Amino acid sequence: MRTQHPKSYLYEHVARIGKALSNPKRLELVELLAQGEKSVETLSAQAGIDMRLTSAHLKALREARLVETRRDGRYVHYRLSGPDVSHLWVSLREVAEEHLVELRLALTQMVSEPDSLSSESRESLLHKARQGEVFVIDVRPLSEYDAGHLPFARSMPLAELEKRLADLPQDRTIVAYCRGPFCLMSDEAVKLLRAKGFIAKKISDGVSEWAASGLPIET
Amino acid sequence: MRTQHPKSYLYEHVARIGKALSNPKRLELVELLAQGEKSVETLSAQAGIDMRLTSAHLKALREARLVETRRDGRYVHYRLSGPDVSHLWVSLREVAEEHLVELRLALTQMVSEPDSLSSESRESLLHKARQGEVFVIDVRPLSEYDAGHLPFARSMPLAELEKRLADLPQDRTIVAYCRGPFCLMSDEAVKLLRAKGFIAKKISDGVSEWAASGLPIET
DNA sequence: CACACAATCTAACGATCGTTAGATTGTGTG
DNA sequence: CACACAATCTAACGATCGTTAGATTGTGTG
């Protein structure tokens, strides 16, 4: 990091952020943390990464000041250092989607229900949700819903969905969302709901994408 | 890049973009390219990097699809793949400035004339420039001015500034800008102008920052 | 077609990174 | 104070990256 030329010293610091975002596992951790504060154990389990490796990657993210920690008993809870970090993750992902054909291809193959939201349709969704024309459900775990969710959304975790079908309307469109474009929980929810006779669709937005487009998040 | 789990395949692609942005020299090249299309030779000279190494780094940027090329005779001209790439560079730099204290410290030490623009003052600068209350000069090389510049800005390259003092008003504030917060040309311009009795100040914005804040760029 | 010159390729190197697995630290509980 | 368990540390490794310098490719010019 020592340099004779003072100017390249500036770029070296920015590169620290880039380096932190240069690893797929770290990006997955950032995306999970964008859903709310989580312990190392939870991150390890949700990302499917060995806890010791998870801890090592979190250390790298902390050294780049992208995450902060809080100890609570045996648990250490990690969180993003600010909303700008989740916004950066969204921008990075959008540039990748825009320019890397392979990524777009992989996405269309994996995601059974492609439904991107343009800025207009976000506004119109908000309007319909406010009017009660659609029923928006958040299929992430409850703790993530509590950490922040779309306006007018109800928590309906994927794991509990089948048991709680009675809480859902049969005459209106149900709109499901989860963690973002890479998350498949909303796809599974739509598949299940349609099999049960509901009118359901998904949006690819998560709270990060929603917030990055300038719209409000509820807590 | 091969993975058994289809999901991590998505993050691997996004990590390609992060990897491309994980090196200080590549970031400097991206910032230079945000000023407009340039040949390998020009980039090498302006960044002070050996041409063979410059070419290698550009190859990495091209493989991440962040830049595109155009051959013109012996010269190969590189350009950013889109405005989203220069926006991403700005976001990355802003996150670094926000969270890395060392970077903020280094910046205040290097930049003699700190003057960040908030969103309000950008609008008000635009208004004053339109009214002719201030005289905005772009001190970058002419080719960069031609590739895109702030509205109402006149080209006044730093190298020619001393010879062209007669073109500048003595009764109004002169506002200088260059490539962005890491660029020192506007500082030098202000120093020179003040020594010659002009009323001068700088703004840290370059065209990328200006455009990223949603304001228009002229060509 | 010899030459100039921009750009790229190649091989080689030391440094850094990602991953694994065992050891250790830190906190709470019986 | 023994124990459970979350989290971190450590050492070791193979893989990747950054850099250097010589060789080669590609295009235009006399």
Coordinates of C-alpha atoms (C1' of nucleotides) in Angstrom, one line a residue:
Chain A
M1 CA 0.0 0.0 0.0
R2 CA 3.0 2.3 0.3
T3 CA 3.6 4.3 -2.8
Q4 CA 5.9 7.1 -3.8
H5 CA 3.4 8.7 -6.0
P6 CA 0.7 10.3 -3.8
K7 CA -1.9 10.1 -6.5
S8 CA -1.9 6.3 -6.9
Y9 CA -2.4 6.1 -3.2
L10 CA -6.0 7.4 -3.7
Y11 CA -6.7 4.7 -6.2
E12 CA -5.3 2.0 -3.9
H13 CA -7.9 2.8 -1.3
V14 CA -10.7 2.6 -3.8
A15 CA -9.3 -0.6 -5.0
R16 CA -9.7 -2.0 -1.5
I17 CA -13.4 -1.7 -2.0
G18 CA -13.2 -3.3 -5.4
K19 CA -11.1 -6.2 -4.0
A20 CA -13.6 -6.8 -1.3
L21 CA -16.3 -7.2 -4.0
S22 CA -14.1 -9.4 -6.3
N23 CA -15.1 -12.7 -4.7
P24 CA -18.4 -14.5 -5.4
K25 CA -18.8 -15.8 -1.8
R26 CA -18.3 -12.3 -0.4
L27 CA -20.9 -10.9 -2.8
E28 CA -23.4 -13.5 -1.6
L29 CA -22.6 -12.5 2.0
V30 CA -23.2 -8.8 1.1
E31 CA -26.5 -9.6 -0.5
L32 CA -27.6 -11.6 2.6
L33 CA -26.5 -8.7 4.8
A34 CA -28.5 -6.3 2.6
Q35 CA -31.6 -8.1 4.0
G36 CA -30.6 -7.2 7.5
E37 CA -28.1 -7.8 10.3
K38 CA -27.1 -11.5 10.7
S39 CA -24.8 -13.6 12.8
V40 CA -21.8 -15.5 11.4
E41 CA -23.6 -18.7 12.0
T42 CA -26.7 -17.6 10.1
L43 CA -24.7 -16.3 7.2
S44 CA -22.7 -19.5 7.1
A45 CA -25.9 -21.6 7.0
Q46 CA -27.8 -19.4 4.5
A47 CA -24.9 -19.1 2.1
G48 CA -23.8 -22.7 2.6
I49 CA -20.3 -21.8 3.4
D50 CA -18.2 -23.3 6.2
M51 CA -18.3 -21.1 9.2
R52 CA -14.5 -20.7 9.4
L53 CA -14.4 -19.6 5.8
T54 CA -17.4 -17.3 6.3
S55 CA -15.6 -15.7 9.2
A56 CA -12.5 -15.2 7.0
H57 CA -14.6 -13.5 4.2
L58 CA -16.4 -11.3 6.7
K59 CA -13.0 -10.2 8.0
A60 CA -12.0 -9.1 4.5
L61 CA -15.3 -7.2 4.2
R62 CA -14.7 -5.6 7.6
E63 CA -11.2 -4.6 6.6
A64 CA -12.7 -2.8 3.6
R65 CA -15.1 -1.1 6.0
L66 CA -18.1 -2.5 4.1
V67 CA -19.5 -4.2 7.2
E68 CA -19.6 -3.5 10.9
T69 CA -20.0 -5.8 13.8
R70 CA -21.8 -6.0 17.1
R71 CA -21.3 -8.7 19.7
D72 CA -24.3 -10.2 21.5
G73 CA -23.2 -12.9 23.9
R74 CA -21.7 -15.7 21.9
Y75 CA -22.9 -14.3 18.7
V76 CA -21.3 -11.6 16.5
H77 CA -23.8 -9.9 14.3
Y78 CA -22.6 -8.4 11.1
R79 CA -24.4 -5.6 9.2
L80 CA -23.6 -3.4 6.2
S81 CA -21.8 -0.1 7.1
G82 CA -24.6 1.9 5.3
P83 CA -27.3 2.0 2.7
D84 CA -24.6 3.1 0.2
V85 CA -23.1 -0.4 0.4
S86 CA -26.3 -2.2 -0.6
H87 CA -26.7 0.4 -3.3
L88 CA -23.2 -0.4 -4.6
W89 CA -24.0 -4.1 -4.6
V90 CA -27.1 -3.3 -6.7
S91 CA -25.1 -1.1 -9.1
L92 CA -22.4 -3.8 -9.5
R93 CA -25.0 -6.5 -10.2
E94 CA -26.8 -4.3 -12.7
V95 CA -23.6 -3.5 -14.6
A96 CA -22.9 -7.3 -14.7
E97 CA -26.4 -8.0 -15.9
E98 CA -26.1 -5.3 -18.6
H99 CA -22.7 -6.3 -20.0
L100 CA -22.2 -10.0 -19.3
V101 CA -24.3 -11.9 -21.7
E102 CA -23.5 -15.2 -19.9
L103 CA -25.1 -13.8 -16.7
R104 CA -28.3 -12.8 -18.5
L105 CA -28.5 -16.2 -20.1
A106 CA -27.9 -18.0 -16.8
L107 CA -30.5 -15.9 -15.1
T108 CA -33.2 -16.5 -17.7
Q109 CA -32.5 -20.3 -17.5
M110 CA -32.7 -20.4 -13.7
V111 CA -35.5 -18.0 -13.0
S112 CA -38.7 -19.6 -14.1
E113 CA -40.7 -16.4 -13.8
P114 CA -38.8 -13.5 -15.2
D115 CA -40.3 -10.2 -14.2
S116 CA -38.1 -7.2 -14.0
L117 CA -39.6 -4.0 -12.7
S118 CA -39.1 -0.8 -14.6
S119 CA -39.3 2.5 -12.7
E120 CA -42.9 3.1 -13.9
S121 CA -44.1 -0.3 -12.9
R122 CA -42.6 0.1 -9.4
E123 CA -44.7 3.2 -8.9
S124 CA -47.8 1.5 -10.3
L125 CA -47.2 -1.6 -8.1
L126 CA -47.0 0.8 -5.1
H127 CA -50.2 2.4 -6.2
K128 CA -52.1 -0.9 -6.7
A129 CA -50.8 -2.2 -3.3
R130 CA -52.0 0.9 -1.6
Q131 CA -55.4 0.6 -3.2
G132 CA -55.6 -3.1 -2.3
E133 CA -55.7 -4.2 -5.9
V134 CA -52.8 -6.6 -5.4
F135 CA -51.7 -8.5 -2.3
V136 CA -47.9 -8.2 -1.9
I137 CA -46.2 -10.9 0.1
D138 CA -42.6 -11.0 1.4
V139 CA -41.5 -14.7 1.3
R140 CA -38.2 -14.2 3.1
P141 CA -37.6 -15.3 6.7
L142 CA -39.5 -13.2 9.2
S143 CA -36.4 -11.6 10.6
E144 CA -35.5 -10.1 7.2
Y145 CA -39.1 -8.8 6.9
D146 CA -38.7 -7.2 10.3
A147 CA -35.4 -5.6 9.3
G148 CA -37.2 -3.8 6.4
H149 CA -39.7 -4.6 3.7
L150 CA -41.7 -3.1 0.8
P151 CA -44.6 -0.9 1.8
F152 CA -47.9 -2.7 2.1
A153 CA -46.1 -6.1 2.1
R154 CA -47.2 -8.9 4.4
S155 CA -44.7 -11.4 5.8
M156 CA -45.3 -14.9 4.4
P157 CA -42.1 -16.9 4.7
L158 CA -41.7 -19.6 2.0
A159 CA -41.3 -22.3 4.7
E160 CA -44.8 -21.4 6.2
L161 CA -46.6 -20.6 3.0
E162 CA -48.3 -23.9 2.6
K163 CA -49.7 -23.8 6.1
R164 CA -51.0 -20.2 5.8
L165 CA -52.8 -20.4 2.5
A166 CA -56.0 -19.4 4.2
D167 CA -54.6 -16.0 4.9
L168 CA -54.3 -15.3 1.2
P169 CA -57.0 -13.7 -1.0
Q170 CA -58.3 -15.8 -3.9
D171 CA -59.8 -13.0 -5.9
R172 CA -56.8 -10.7 -6.3
T173 CA -53.3 -11.1 -7.7
I174 CA -50.7 -12.1 -5.2
V175 CA -47.3 -10.5 -5.9
A176 CA -44.3 -12.3 -4.3
Y177 CA -40.8 -11.0 -3.8
C178 CA -37.7 -12.1 -1.9
R179 CA -34.1 -11.0 -1.8
G180 CA -33.6 -9.8 -5.3
P181 CA -33.0 -11.1 -8.8
F182 CA -30.7 -13.9 -7.7
C183 CA -33.2 -15.2 -5.2
L184 CA -35.4 -18.1 -6.1
M185 CA -37.8 -18.1 -3.2
S186 CA -40.3 -15.9 -4.9
D187 CA -40.3 -18.3 -7.9
E188 CA -41.0 -21.2 -5.6
A189 CA -43.8 -19.3 -3.9
V190 CA -45.4 -18.5 -7.2
K191 CA -45.2 -22.1 -8.4
L192 CA -46.8 -23.3 -5.2
L193 CA -49.5 -20.7 -5.2
R194 CA -50.5 -21.3 -8.8
A195 CA -50.7 -25.1 -8.1
K196 CA -53.2 -24.3 -5.3
G197 CA -55.3 -22.2 -7.6
F198 CA -54.2 -18.7 -6.7
I199 CA -53.4 -15.9 -9.1
A200 CA -49.7 -15.2 -8.4
K201 CA -46.8 -13.5 -10.0
K202 CA -43.3 -12.4 -8.8
I203 CA -41.2 -9.3 -9.0
S204 CA -37.4 -9.6 -9.1
D205 CA -36.9 -6.6 -6.7
G206 CA -35.7 -7.1 -3.2
V207 CA -35.5 -4.3 -0.6
S208 CA -32.1 -3.2 -2.0
E209 CA -33.3 -2.8 -5.5
W210 CA -36.5 -1.1 -4.3
A211 CA -34.5 1.3 -2.1
A212 CA -31.9 1.9 -4.8
S213 CA -34.6 3.1 -7.2
G214 CA -35.5 5.8 -4.6
L215 CA -38.7 4.2 -3.2
P216 CA -39.3 3.9 0.6
I217 CA -38.8 0.9 2.8
E218 CA -40.9 0.2 5.9
T219 CA -39.6 -1.2 9.2
Chain B
M1 CA -15.8 -20.6 -13.2
R2 CA -17.4 -24.1 -13.4
T3 CA -19.6 -24.8 -10.4
Q4 CA -22.0 -27.5 -9.4
H5 CA -24.3 -25.1 -7.6
P6 CA -26.1 -23.0 -10.3
K7 CA -26.7 -20.2 -7.8
S8 CA -23.0 -19.4 -7.1
Y9 CA -22.5 -19.2 -10.8
L10 CA -24.5 -15.9 -10.8
Y11 CA -22.3 -14.4 -8.1
E12 CA -19.2 -15.6 -10.0
H13 CA -20.2 -13.4 -12.9
V14 CA -20.8 -10.3 -10.8
A15 CA -17.4 -11.0 -9.1
R16 CA -15.8 -10.7 -12.6
I17 CA -16.8 -7.0 -12.5
G18 CA -15.5 -6.6 -8.9
K19 CA -12.3 -8.3 -9.9
A20 CA -11.8 -5.9 -12.8
L21 CA -12.2 -3.0 -10.3
S22 CA -9.9 -4.5 -7.7
N23 CA -6.7 -2.9 -9.0
P24 CA -5.6 0.7 -8.6
K25 CA -4.1 1.0 -12.0
R26 CA -7.2 -0.3 -13.7
L27 CA -9.3 2.1 -11.7
E28 CA -7.2 5.0 -12.9
L29 CA -7.6 3.8 -16.5
V30 CA -11.4 3.6 -16.0
E31 CA -11.4 7.2 -14.6
L32 CA -9.4 8.4 -17.6
L33 CA -11.8 6.5 -20.0
A34 CA -14.7 8.2 -18.3
Q35 CA -13.3 11.4 -19.8
G36 CA -13.7 10.0 -23.3
E37 CA -12.3 7.5 -25.7
K38 CA -8.5 7.2 -25.7
S39 CA -5.8 5.1 -27.4
V40 CA -3.6 2.7 -25.4
E41 CA -0.7 5.1 -26.0
T42 CA -2.6 8.0 -24.5
L43 CA -3.8 6.0 -21.6
S44 CA -0.3 4.8 -21.0
A45 CA 1.2 8.3 -21.0
Q46 CA -1.6 9.9 -18.9
A47 CA -1.6 7.2 -16.3
G48 CA 2.2 6.9 -16.3
I49 CA 2.0 3.1 -16.8
D50 CA 4.3 1.2 -19.2
M51 CA 2.3 0.6 -22.4
R52 CA 2.7 -3.2 -22.2
L53 CA 1.2 -3.2 -18.7
T54 CA -1.5 -0.7 -19.7
S55 CA -2.4 -3.1 -22.5
A56 CA -2.6 -6.0 -20.1
H57 CA -4.9 -4.1 -17.7
L58 CA -7.1 -3.0 -20.6
K59 CA -7.4 -6.6 -21.6
A60 CA -8.6 -7.5 -18.1
L61 CA -11.2 -4.6 -18.3
R62 CA -12.3 -5.8 -21.7
E63 CA -12.7 -9.4 -20.5
A64 CA -15.0 -8.0 -17.8
R65 CA -16.9 -6.2 -20.6
L66 CA -16.3 -2.8 -18.9
V67 CA -14.6 -1.4 -22.0
E68 CA -14.9 -1.8 -25.7
T69 CA -12.4 -1.2 -28.5
R70 CA -12.2 0.3 -31.9
R71 CA -9.2 0.1 -34.2
D72 CA -8.1 3.1 -36.2
G73 CA -5.0 2.4 -38.2
R74 CA -2.2 1.7 -35.9
Y75 CA -4.2 2.9 -32.9
V76 CA -6.7 1.0 -30.8
H77 CA -9.1 3.3 -29.1
Y78 CA -10.7 2.1 -25.8
R79 CA -13.9 3.4 -24.4
L80 CA -16.2 2.5 -21.5
S81 CA -19.0 0.1 -22.5
G82 CA -21.6 2.5 -21.3
P83 CA -22.5 5.3 -18.9
D84 CA -23.4 2.8 -16.3
V85 CA -19.7 1.9 -16.0
S86 CA -18.7 5.5 -15.2
H87 CA -21.6 5.7 -12.8
L88 CA -20.3 2.5 -11.1
W89 CA -16.8 4.1 -10.8
V90 CA -18.3 7.1 -9.1
S91 CA -20.4 4.9 -6.7
L92 CA -17.3 2.8 -5.8
R93 CA -15.3 6.0 -5.2
E94 CA -18.0 7.5 -3.1
V95 CA -18.3 4.4 -0.9
A96 CA -14.6 4.4 -0.5
E97 CA -14.6 8.1 0.5
E98 CA -17.5 7.5 2.9
H99 CA -16.1 4.6 4.8
L100 CA -12.3 4.7 4.4
V101 CA -11.0 7.4 6.8
E102 CA -7.5 7.1 5.3
L103 CA -8.8 8.0 1.9
R104 CA -10.6 11.1 3.2
L105 CA -7.5 12.1 5.1
A106 CA -5.2 11.6 2.1
L107 CA -7.7 13.7 -0.1
T108 CA -7.8 16.6 2.3
Q109 CA -4.0 16.6 2.4
M110 CA -3.5 16.5 -1.3
V111 CA -6.3 18.7 -2.6
S112 CA -5.5 22.3 -1.7
E113 CA -8.9 23.6 -2.5
P114 CA -11.5 21.2 -1.1
D115 CA -15.0 22.0 -2.5
S116 CA -17.5 19.3 -2.7
L117 CA -20.7 19.9 -4.4
S118 CA -23.9 19.0 -2.8
S119 CA -26.9 18.4 -5.0
E120 CA -28.3 21.8 -4.3
S121 CA -25.2 23.7 -5.1
R122 CA -24.9 21.8 -8.4
E123 CA -28.3 23.1 -9.4
S124 CA -27.3 26.6 -8.2
L125 CA -24.0 26.5 -10.1
L126 CA -25.9 25.5 -13.2
H127 CA -28.3 28.4 -12.7
K128 CA -25.5 30.9 -12.1
A129 CA -23.6 29.7 -15.2
R130 CA -26.7 30.0 -17.3
Q131 CA -27.2 33.6 -16.0
G132 CA -23.5 34.4 -16.7
E133 CA -22.9 35.1 -13.0
V134 CA -20.0 32.7 -13.0
F135 CA -17.5 31.7 -15.7
V136 CA -17.1 27.9 -15.8
I137 CA -13.8 26.6 -17.3
D138 CA -12.9 23.0 -18.2
V139 CA -9.2 22.7 -17.7
R140 CA -8.8 19.2 -19.1
P141 CA -7.2 18.5 -22.5
L142 CA -9.4 19.7 -25.4
S143 CA -10.2 16.2 -26.6
E144 CA -11.8 15.4 -23.3
Y145 CA -13.8 18.6 -23.4
D146 CA -15.0 17.7 -26.9
A147 CA -16.1 14.2 -25.7
G148 CA -18.4 15.9 -23.2
H149 CA -18.4 18.7 -20.8
L150 CA -20.5 20.6 -18.2
P151 CA -23.2 22.9 -19.6
F152 CA -21.9 26.5 -20.2
A153 CA -18.3 25.4 -19.6
R154 CA -15.5 26.8 -21.9
S155 CA -12.5 24.7 -22.7
M156 CA -9.4 26.2 -21.1
P157 CA -6.7 23.4 -20.9
L158 CA -4.4 23.8 -18.0
A159 CA -1.4 23.7 -20.3
E160 CA -2.7 26.8 -22.3
L161 CA -4.2 28.6 -19.4
E162 CA -1.3 31.1 -18.9
K163 CA -1.3 32.1 -22.5
R164 CA -5.1 32.6 -22.6
L165 CA -5.6 34.8 -19.5
A166 CA -7.0 37.5 -21.8
D167 CA -10.0 35.4 -22.6
L168 CA -11.1 35.3 -18.9
P169 CA -13.3 37.8 -17.1
Q170 CA -11.8 39.8 -14.2
D171 CA -15.1 40.9 -12.6
R172 CA -16.7 37.5 -12.2
T173 CA -15.9 34.3 -10.3
I174 CA -14.2 31.7 -12.4
V175 CA -15.1 28.1 -11.6
A176 CA -12.6 25.4 -12.6
Y177 CA -13.2 21.7 -12.9
C178 CA -11.3 18.7 -14.3
R179 CA -11.6 14.9 -14.1
G180 CA -13.1 14.6 -10.7
P181 CA -12.2 14.6 -7.0
F182 CA -8.8 12.8 -7.6
C183 CA -7.7 15.2 -10.3
L184 CA -5.5 18.1 -9.3
M185 CA -5.6 20.1 -12.5
S186 CA -8.4 22.4 -11.3
D187 CA -6.3 23.1 -8.1
E188 CA -3.4 24.2 -10.2
A189 CA -5.6 26.3 -12.3
V190 CA -7.1 28.1 -9.3
K191 CA -3.6 28.7 -7.8
L192 CA -2.4 30.2 -11.1
L193 CA -5.5 32.3 -11.6
R194 CA -5.4 33.7 -8.1
A195 CA -1.8 34.6 -8.5
K196 CA -2.7 36.6 -11.5
G197 CA -5.4 38.5 -9.7
F198 CA -8.5 36.6 -10.8
I199 CA -11.4 35.5 -8.6
A200 CA -11.3 31.7 -8.9
K201 CA -12.5 28.6 -7.2
K202 CA -12.8 24.9 -8.0
I203 CA -15.4 22.2 -7.9
S204 CA -14.5 18.6 -7.3
D205 CA -17.0 17.3 -9.9
G206 CA -15.9 15.9 -13.2
V207 CA -18.3 14.9 -16.0
S208 CA -18.9 11.5 -14.4
E209 CA -19.9 13.0 -11.0
W210 CA -22.1 15.6 -12.7
A211 CA -23.8 13.0 -14.9
A212 CA -24.2 10.5 -12.0
S213 CA -26.1 13.2 -10.1
G214 CA -28.6 13.3 -12.9
L215 CA -27.5 16.5 -14.6
P216 CA -27.0 16.9 -18.3
I217 CA -23.6 16.8 -20.2
E218 CA -23.1 18.7 -23.4
T219 CA -21.1 17.4 -26.4
Chain C
dC1 C1' 9.2 -4.5 -49.3
dA2 C1' 12.0 -2.4 -45.6
dC3 C1' 10.9 0.2 -41.9
dA4 C1' 8.5 2.7 -37.9
dC5 C1' 5.6 2.2 -34.4
dA6 C1' 1.2 1.0 -31.7
dA7 C1' -0.4 -2.9 -29.6
dT8 C1' -0.4 -7.5 -28.0
dC9 C1' 1.7 -11.9 -26.7
dT10 C1' 4.7 -14.8 -23.9
dA11 C1' 7.4 -16.6 -20.2
dA12 C1' 9.0 -16.0 -15.8
dC13 C1' 8.9 -14.4 -11.0
dG14 C1' 7.4 -13.2 -6.5
dA15 C1' 3.2 -11.7 -4.0
dT16 C1' -1.4 -12.3 -2.8
dC17 C1' -5.7 -14.9 -2.4
dG18 C1' -9.0 -18.8 -1.5
dT19 C1' -9.6 -22.8 0.8
dT20 C1' -9.0 -26.5 4.2
dA21 C1' -8.6 -28.3 8.8
dG22 C1' -6.8 -28.2 13.3
dA23 C1' -6.1 -25.1 17.4
dT24 C1' -7.5 -21.3 20.2
dT25 C1' -10.4 -17.6 22.1
dG26 C1' -14.4 -15.7 24.1
dT27 C1' -18.9 -15.9 26.2
dG28 C1' -22.8 -18.1 28.6
dT29 C1' -24.7 -22.1 31.2
dG30 C1' -25.2 -26.0 34.4
Chain D
dC1 C1' -15.1 -24.5 37.1
dA2 C1' -16.2 -27.9 33.5
dC3 C1' -18.5 -27.7 29.4
dA4 C1' -20.9 -26.2 25.0
dC5 C1' -20.6 -23.6 21.3
dA6 C1' -20.0 -19.2 18.3
dA7 C1' -16.3 -17.1 16.3
dT8 C1' -11.6 -16.4 15.2
dC9 C1' -6.8 -17.7 14.5
dT10 C1' -3.1 -20.3 12.4
dA11 C1' -0.4 -22.9 9.1
dA12 C1' -0.2 -24.9 4.8
dC13 C1' -1.3 -25.6 -0.1
dG14 C1' -2.3 -24.7 -4.8
dA15 C1' -4.2 -21.2 -7.8
dT16 C1' -4.4 -16.6 -9.4
dC17 C1' -2.6 -11.9 -10.1
dG18 C1' 0.7 -8.0 -11.0
dT19 C1' 4.8 -6.9 -13.0
dT20 C1' 8.8 -7.0 -16.0
dA21 C1' 11.1 -7.5 -20.3
dG22 C1' 11.9 -9.7 -24.6
dA23 C1' 9.4 -11.3 -28.8
dT24 C1' 5.7 -10.9 -32.1
dT25 C1' 1.7 -9.0 -34.6
dG26 C1' -0.7 -5.6 -37.2
dT27 C1' -1.1 -1.4 -39.8
dG28 C1' 0.6 2.5 -42.3
dT29 C1' 4.5 5.0 -44.9
dG30 C1' 8.5 6.0 -47.8

